[in-house]
Coordinates of C-alpha atoms and ligand atoms in Angstrom, one line a residue:
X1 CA 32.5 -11.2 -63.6
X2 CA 30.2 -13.9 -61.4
X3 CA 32.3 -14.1 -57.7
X4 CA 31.9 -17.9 -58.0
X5 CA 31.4 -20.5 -61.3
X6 CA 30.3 -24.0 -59.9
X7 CA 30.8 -27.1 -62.6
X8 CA 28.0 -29.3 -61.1
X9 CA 24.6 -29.7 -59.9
X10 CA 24.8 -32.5 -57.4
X11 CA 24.9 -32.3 -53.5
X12 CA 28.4 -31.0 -53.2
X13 CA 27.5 -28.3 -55.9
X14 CA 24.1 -27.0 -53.8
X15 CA 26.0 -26.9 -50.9
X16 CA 28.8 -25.0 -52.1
X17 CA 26.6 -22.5 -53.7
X18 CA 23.8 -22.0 -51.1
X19 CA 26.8 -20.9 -48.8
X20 CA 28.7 -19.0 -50.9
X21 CA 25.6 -16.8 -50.9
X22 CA 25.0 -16.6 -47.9
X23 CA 28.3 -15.0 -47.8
X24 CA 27.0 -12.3 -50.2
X25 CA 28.8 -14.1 -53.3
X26 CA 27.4 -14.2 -56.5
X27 CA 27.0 -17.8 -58.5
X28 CA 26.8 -19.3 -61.1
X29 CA 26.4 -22.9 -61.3
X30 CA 26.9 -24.9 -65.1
X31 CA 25.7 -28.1 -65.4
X32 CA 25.7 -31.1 -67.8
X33 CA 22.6 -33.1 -65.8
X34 CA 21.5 -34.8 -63.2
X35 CA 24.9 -36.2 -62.1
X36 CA 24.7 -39.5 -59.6
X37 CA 21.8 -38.6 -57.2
X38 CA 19.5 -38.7 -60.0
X39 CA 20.0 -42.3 -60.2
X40 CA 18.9 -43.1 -57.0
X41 CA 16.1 -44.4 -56.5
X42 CA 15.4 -44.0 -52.9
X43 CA 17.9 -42.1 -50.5
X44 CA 17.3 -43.1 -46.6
X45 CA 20.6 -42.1 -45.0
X46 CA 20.5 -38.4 -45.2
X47 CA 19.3 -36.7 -42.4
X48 CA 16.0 -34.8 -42.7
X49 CA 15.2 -35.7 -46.0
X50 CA 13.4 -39.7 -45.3
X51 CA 12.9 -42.3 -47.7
X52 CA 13.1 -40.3 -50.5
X53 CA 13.8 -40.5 -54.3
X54 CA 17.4 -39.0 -55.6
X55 CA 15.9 -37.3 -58.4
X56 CA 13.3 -35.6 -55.7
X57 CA 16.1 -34.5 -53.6
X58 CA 18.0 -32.8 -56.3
X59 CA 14.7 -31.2 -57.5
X60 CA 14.4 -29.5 -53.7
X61 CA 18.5 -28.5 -54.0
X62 CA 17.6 -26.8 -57.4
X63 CA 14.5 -24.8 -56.1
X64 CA 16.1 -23.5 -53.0
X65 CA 19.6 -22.8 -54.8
X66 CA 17.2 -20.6 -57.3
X67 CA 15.4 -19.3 -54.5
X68 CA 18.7 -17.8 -52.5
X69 CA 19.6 -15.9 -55.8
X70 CA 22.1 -18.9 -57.5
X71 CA 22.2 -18.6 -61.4
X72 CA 21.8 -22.0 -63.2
X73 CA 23.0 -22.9 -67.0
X74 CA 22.8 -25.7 -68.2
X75 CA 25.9 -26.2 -70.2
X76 CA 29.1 -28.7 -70.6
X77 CA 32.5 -27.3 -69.0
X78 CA 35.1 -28.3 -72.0
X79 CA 38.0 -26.3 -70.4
X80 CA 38.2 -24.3 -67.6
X81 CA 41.9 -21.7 -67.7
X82 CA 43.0 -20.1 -65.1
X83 CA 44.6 -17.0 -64.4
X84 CA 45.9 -14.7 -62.3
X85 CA 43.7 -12.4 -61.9
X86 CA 40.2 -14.4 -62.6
X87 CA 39.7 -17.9 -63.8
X88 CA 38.0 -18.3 -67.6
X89 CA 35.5 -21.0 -68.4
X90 CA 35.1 -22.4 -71.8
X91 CA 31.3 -23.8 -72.0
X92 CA 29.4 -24.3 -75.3
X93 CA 30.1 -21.7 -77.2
X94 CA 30.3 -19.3 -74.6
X95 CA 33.2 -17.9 -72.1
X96 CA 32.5 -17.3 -68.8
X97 CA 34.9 -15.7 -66.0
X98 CA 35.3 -15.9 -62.4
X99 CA 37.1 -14.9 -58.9
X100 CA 37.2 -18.2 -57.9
X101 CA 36.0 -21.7 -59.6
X102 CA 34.6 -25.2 -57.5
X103 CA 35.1 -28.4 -59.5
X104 CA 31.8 -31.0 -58.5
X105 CA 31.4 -33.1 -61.7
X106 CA 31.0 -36.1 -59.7
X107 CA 32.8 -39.9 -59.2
X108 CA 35.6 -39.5 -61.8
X109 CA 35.3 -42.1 -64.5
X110 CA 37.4 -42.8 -67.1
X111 CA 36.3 -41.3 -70.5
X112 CA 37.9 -41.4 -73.4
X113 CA 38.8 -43.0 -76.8
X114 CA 42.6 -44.0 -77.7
X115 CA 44.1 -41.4 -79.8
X116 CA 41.3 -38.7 -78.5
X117 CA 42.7 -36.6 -76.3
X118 CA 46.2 -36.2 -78.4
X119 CA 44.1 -34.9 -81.5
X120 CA 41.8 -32.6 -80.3
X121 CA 42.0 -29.5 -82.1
X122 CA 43.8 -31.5 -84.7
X123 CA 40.6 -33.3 -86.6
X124 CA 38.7 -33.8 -83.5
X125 CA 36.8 -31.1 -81.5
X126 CA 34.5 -31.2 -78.7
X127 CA 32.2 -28.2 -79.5
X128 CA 30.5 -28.2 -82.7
X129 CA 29.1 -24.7 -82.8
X130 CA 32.8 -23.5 -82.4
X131 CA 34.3 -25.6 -85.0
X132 CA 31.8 -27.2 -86.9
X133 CA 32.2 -24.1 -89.7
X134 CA 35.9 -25.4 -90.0
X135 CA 34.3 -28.1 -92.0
X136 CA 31.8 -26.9 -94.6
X137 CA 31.1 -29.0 -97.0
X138 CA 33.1 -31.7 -95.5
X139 CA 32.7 -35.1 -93.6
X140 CA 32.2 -35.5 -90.4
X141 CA 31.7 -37.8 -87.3
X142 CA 29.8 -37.4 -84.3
X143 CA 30.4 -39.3 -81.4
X144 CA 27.5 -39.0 -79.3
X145 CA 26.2 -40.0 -76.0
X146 CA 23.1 -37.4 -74.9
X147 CA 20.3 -34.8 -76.0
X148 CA 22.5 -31.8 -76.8
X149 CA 24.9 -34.2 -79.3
X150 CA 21.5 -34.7 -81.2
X151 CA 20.3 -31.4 -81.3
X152 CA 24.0 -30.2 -82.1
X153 CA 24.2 -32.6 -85.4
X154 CA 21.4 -30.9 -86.9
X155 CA 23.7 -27.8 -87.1
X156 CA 26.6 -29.9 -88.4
X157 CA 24.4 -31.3 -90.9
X158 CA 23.5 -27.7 -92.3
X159 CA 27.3 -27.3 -92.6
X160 CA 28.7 -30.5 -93.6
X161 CA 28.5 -32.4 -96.6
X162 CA 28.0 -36.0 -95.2
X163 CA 27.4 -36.2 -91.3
X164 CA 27.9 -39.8 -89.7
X165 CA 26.3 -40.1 -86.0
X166 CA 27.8 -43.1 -83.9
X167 CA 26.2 -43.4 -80.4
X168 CA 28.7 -43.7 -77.5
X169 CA 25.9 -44.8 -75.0
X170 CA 22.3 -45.2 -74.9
X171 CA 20.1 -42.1 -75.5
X172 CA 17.1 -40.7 -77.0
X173 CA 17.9 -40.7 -80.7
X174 CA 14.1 -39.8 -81.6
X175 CA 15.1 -36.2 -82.8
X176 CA 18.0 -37.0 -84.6
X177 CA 18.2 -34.5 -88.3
X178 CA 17.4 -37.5 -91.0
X179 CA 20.6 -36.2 -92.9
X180 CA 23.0 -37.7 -90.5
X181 CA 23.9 -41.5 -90.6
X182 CA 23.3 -43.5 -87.7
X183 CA 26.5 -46.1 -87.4
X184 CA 25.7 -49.1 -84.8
X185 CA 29.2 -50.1 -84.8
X186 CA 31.2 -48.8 -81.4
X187 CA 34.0 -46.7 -82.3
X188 CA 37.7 -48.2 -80.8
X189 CA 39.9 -45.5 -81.7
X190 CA 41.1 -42.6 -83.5
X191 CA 44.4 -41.9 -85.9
X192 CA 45.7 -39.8 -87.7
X193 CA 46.1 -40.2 -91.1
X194 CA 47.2 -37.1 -93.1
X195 CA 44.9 -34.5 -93.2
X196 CA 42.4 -36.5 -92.0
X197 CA 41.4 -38.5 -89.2
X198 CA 41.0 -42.8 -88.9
X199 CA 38.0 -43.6 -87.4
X200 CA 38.6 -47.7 -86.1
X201 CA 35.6 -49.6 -85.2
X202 CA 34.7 -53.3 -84.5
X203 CA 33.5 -53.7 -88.0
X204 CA 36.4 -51.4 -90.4
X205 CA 38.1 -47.7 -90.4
X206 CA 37.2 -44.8 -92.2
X207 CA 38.0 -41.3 -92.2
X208 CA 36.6 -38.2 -91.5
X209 CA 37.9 -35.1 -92.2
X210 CA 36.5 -34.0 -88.2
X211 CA 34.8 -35.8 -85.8
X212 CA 32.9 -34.1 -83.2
X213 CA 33.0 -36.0 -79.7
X214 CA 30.3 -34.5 -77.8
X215 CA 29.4 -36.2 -74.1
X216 CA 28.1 -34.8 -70.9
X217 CA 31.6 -35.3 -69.6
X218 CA 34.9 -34.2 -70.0
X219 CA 38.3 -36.2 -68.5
X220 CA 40.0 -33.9 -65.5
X221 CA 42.7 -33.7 -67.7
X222 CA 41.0 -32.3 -70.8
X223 CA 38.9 -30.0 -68.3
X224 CA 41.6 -28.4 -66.0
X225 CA 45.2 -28.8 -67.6
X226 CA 48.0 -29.4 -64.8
X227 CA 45.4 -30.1 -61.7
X228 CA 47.1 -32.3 -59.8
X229 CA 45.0 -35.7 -59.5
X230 CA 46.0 -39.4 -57.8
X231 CA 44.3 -42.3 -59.4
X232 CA 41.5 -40.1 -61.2
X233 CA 40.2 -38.1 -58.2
X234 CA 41.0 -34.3 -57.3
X235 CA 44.2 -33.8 -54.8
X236 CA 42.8 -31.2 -52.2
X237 CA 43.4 -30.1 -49.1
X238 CA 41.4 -30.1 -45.8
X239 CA 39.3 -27.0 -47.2
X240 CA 38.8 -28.5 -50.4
X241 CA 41.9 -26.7 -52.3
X242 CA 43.6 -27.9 -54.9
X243 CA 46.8 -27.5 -56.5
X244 CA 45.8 -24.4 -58.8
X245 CA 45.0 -20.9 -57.0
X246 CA 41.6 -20.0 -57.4
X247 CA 40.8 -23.8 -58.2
X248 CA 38.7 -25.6 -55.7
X249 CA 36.9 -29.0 -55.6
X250 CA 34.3 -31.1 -53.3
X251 CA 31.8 -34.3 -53.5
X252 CA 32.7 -37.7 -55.6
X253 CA 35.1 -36.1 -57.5
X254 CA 37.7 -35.8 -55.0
X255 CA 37.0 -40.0 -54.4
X256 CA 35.2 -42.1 -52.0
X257 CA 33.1 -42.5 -49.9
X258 CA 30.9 -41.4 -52.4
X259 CA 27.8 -40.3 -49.9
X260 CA 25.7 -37.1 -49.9
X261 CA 26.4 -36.2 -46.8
X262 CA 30.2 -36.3 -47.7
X263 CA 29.7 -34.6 -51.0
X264 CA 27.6 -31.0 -48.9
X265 CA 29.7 -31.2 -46.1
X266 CA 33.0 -30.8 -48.8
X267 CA 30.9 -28.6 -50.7
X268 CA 30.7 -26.2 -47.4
X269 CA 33.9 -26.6 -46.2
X270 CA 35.0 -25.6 -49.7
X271 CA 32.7 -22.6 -50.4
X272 CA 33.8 -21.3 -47.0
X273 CA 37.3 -20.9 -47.9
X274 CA 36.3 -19.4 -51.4
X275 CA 35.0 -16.8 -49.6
X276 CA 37.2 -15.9 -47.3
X277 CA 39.6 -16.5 -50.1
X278 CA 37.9 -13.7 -52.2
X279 CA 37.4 -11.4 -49.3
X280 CA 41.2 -11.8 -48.7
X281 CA 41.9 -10.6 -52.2
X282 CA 39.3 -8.1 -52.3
X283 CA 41.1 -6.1 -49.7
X284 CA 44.3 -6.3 -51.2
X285 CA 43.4 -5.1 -53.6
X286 CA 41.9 -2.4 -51.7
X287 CA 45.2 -1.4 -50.0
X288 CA 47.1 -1.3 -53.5
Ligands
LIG1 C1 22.2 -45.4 -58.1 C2 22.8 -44.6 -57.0 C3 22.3 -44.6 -55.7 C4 22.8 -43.8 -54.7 N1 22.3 -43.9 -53.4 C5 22.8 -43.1 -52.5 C6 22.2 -43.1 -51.1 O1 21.2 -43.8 -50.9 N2 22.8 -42.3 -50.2 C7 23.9 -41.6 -50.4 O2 24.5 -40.9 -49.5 N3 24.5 -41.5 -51.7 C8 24.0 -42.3 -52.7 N4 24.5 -42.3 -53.9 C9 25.8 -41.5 -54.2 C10 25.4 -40.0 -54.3 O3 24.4 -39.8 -55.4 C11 26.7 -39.2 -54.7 O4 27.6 -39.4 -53.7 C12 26.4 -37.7 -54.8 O5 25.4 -37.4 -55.8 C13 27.7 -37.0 -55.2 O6 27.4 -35.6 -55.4 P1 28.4 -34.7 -56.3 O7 27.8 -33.3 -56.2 O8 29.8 -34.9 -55.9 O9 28.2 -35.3 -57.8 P2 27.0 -35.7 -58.7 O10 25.7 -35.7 -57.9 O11 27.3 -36.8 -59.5 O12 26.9 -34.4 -59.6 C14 27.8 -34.1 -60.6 C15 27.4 -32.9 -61.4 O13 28.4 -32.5 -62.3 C16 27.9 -32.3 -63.6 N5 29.0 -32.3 -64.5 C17 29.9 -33.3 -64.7 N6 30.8 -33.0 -65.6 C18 30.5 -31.8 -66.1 C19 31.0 -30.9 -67.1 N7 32.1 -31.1 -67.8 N8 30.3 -29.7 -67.3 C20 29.2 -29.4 -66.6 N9 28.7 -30.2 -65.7 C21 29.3 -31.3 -65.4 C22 26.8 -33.3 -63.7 O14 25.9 -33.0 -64.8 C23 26.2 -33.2 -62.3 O15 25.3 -32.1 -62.3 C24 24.0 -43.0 -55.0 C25 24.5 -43.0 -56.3 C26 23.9 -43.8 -57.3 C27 24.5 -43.7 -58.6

């Protein structure tokens, strides 16, 4: 079991996990992508790091979060279920566990179709090499908005009798498997109807009997059942805990302003009490 799992890659992420080694923790960090900084095309208000580009900064973060012994995966946190003993990440199709887990997925935004969230597991899953053999031979929908939804529709098309691909957002389509077909109409929402699930869109419905929603995201709901949020950011304390033991949180995600410099210095403050947290429970557990 990895002392530490980090959802993120951003500022508060690298700052978080630099100091949690530093504090002899081990880490492992999942990430989606770039997250915000990448988008920036020139930073000038941190301090030692002049007039330069986000995606540059984030490249230094990476190297010297490698070089102090962090482990990065790239992966998409669907769920994340703690427990009393050790918290239990769902990414991919792989589980991961951990002492203690740091939220830093970034300026909360809303995501989400109508009628999503209330069927997943029901006709609508986010992971398509977990469920995708529920539907051999069937049709599907996937609704996708990056890479890994492109290279993930090949495997459904393998499976699946008829695959129809309906991009959320704008993304590189180029290696998309020739079996699936491309919808241009945006999808509005999703019902269900019988066995099977209504796709609505601007131009008609029509069902599916799955649909795959697959995003470099996941709402704070979907991701962490019960963690206590107030208008779509993180509730935490002044050491960057939240509402669920062994649940912490720092950067955008916990709300504005959404700076660097306010997203590290959470990220410290946060990994600090993680370890001190873990050392806490390491001795009691000693003394039992
Ligand atoms: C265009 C632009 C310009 C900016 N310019 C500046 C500037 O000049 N100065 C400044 O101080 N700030 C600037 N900012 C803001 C700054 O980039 C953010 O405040 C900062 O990046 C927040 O860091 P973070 O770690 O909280 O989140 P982010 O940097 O957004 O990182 C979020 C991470 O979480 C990952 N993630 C999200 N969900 C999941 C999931 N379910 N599973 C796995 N990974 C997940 C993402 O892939 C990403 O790695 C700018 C932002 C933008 C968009």
């Amino acid at each position: 079991m990895t002392d530490s799992i980090i959802i993120g890659a951003g500022p508060g992420a690298c700052s978080a996990a630099l100091t949690l080694r530093m504090r002899g923790k081990s880490v492992l960090m999942l990430y989606a992508g770039g997250g915000a900084l990448e988008k920036a095309h020139q930073v000038d208000n941190y301090p030692g790091m002049p007039a330069i580009s986000g995606r540059d900064m984030l490249k230094i973060m990476h190297r010297q979060a490698a070089d102090a012994g962090v482990e990065m995966k790239k992966a998409v946190v669907q769920l994340v279920q703690p427990g009393k003993k050790k918290v239990t990440v769902l990414a991919g199709n792989e589980i991961f566990t951990c002492k203690t887990l740091l939220i830093a997925t970034g300026a909360p935004r809303k995501i989400g179709i109508p009628g999503e969230e209330s069927l997943l597991g029901q006709g609508v899953s986010y992971c398509a090499t977990c469920d995708g053999m529920f539907y051999k031979g069937r049709d599907v929908a996937v609704i996708g908005s990056f890479q890994e939804a492109v290279e993930d529709t090949a495997f459904l098309c393998d499976i699946a009798a008829h695959v129809s691909y309906y991009p959320e957002a704008k993304h590189d389509m180029e290696a998309l498997d020739k079996r699936a077909r491309v919808m241009e109409d945006k999808v509005l929402s999703l019902e269900k109807n019988g066995e099977k699930v209504m796709l609505h869109t601007e131009k008609g419905s029509r069902d599916y009997d799955g649909v795959f929603v697959l995003r470099p995201a996941v709402a704070l709901s979907q991701l962490v059942p019960r963690l206590e949020t107030e208008k779509g950011k993180i509730v935490i304390d002044a050491d960057g805990v939240t509402n669920i033991p062994r649940i912490y949180a720092a950067g955008d995600v916990t709300g504005l302003p959404y700076q660097i410099a306010k997203a590290t210095g959470e990220g410290n403050r946060a990994a600090l009490k993680m370890a001190k947290d873990m050392d806490a429970l390491d001795e009691g557990g000693k003394e039992q």
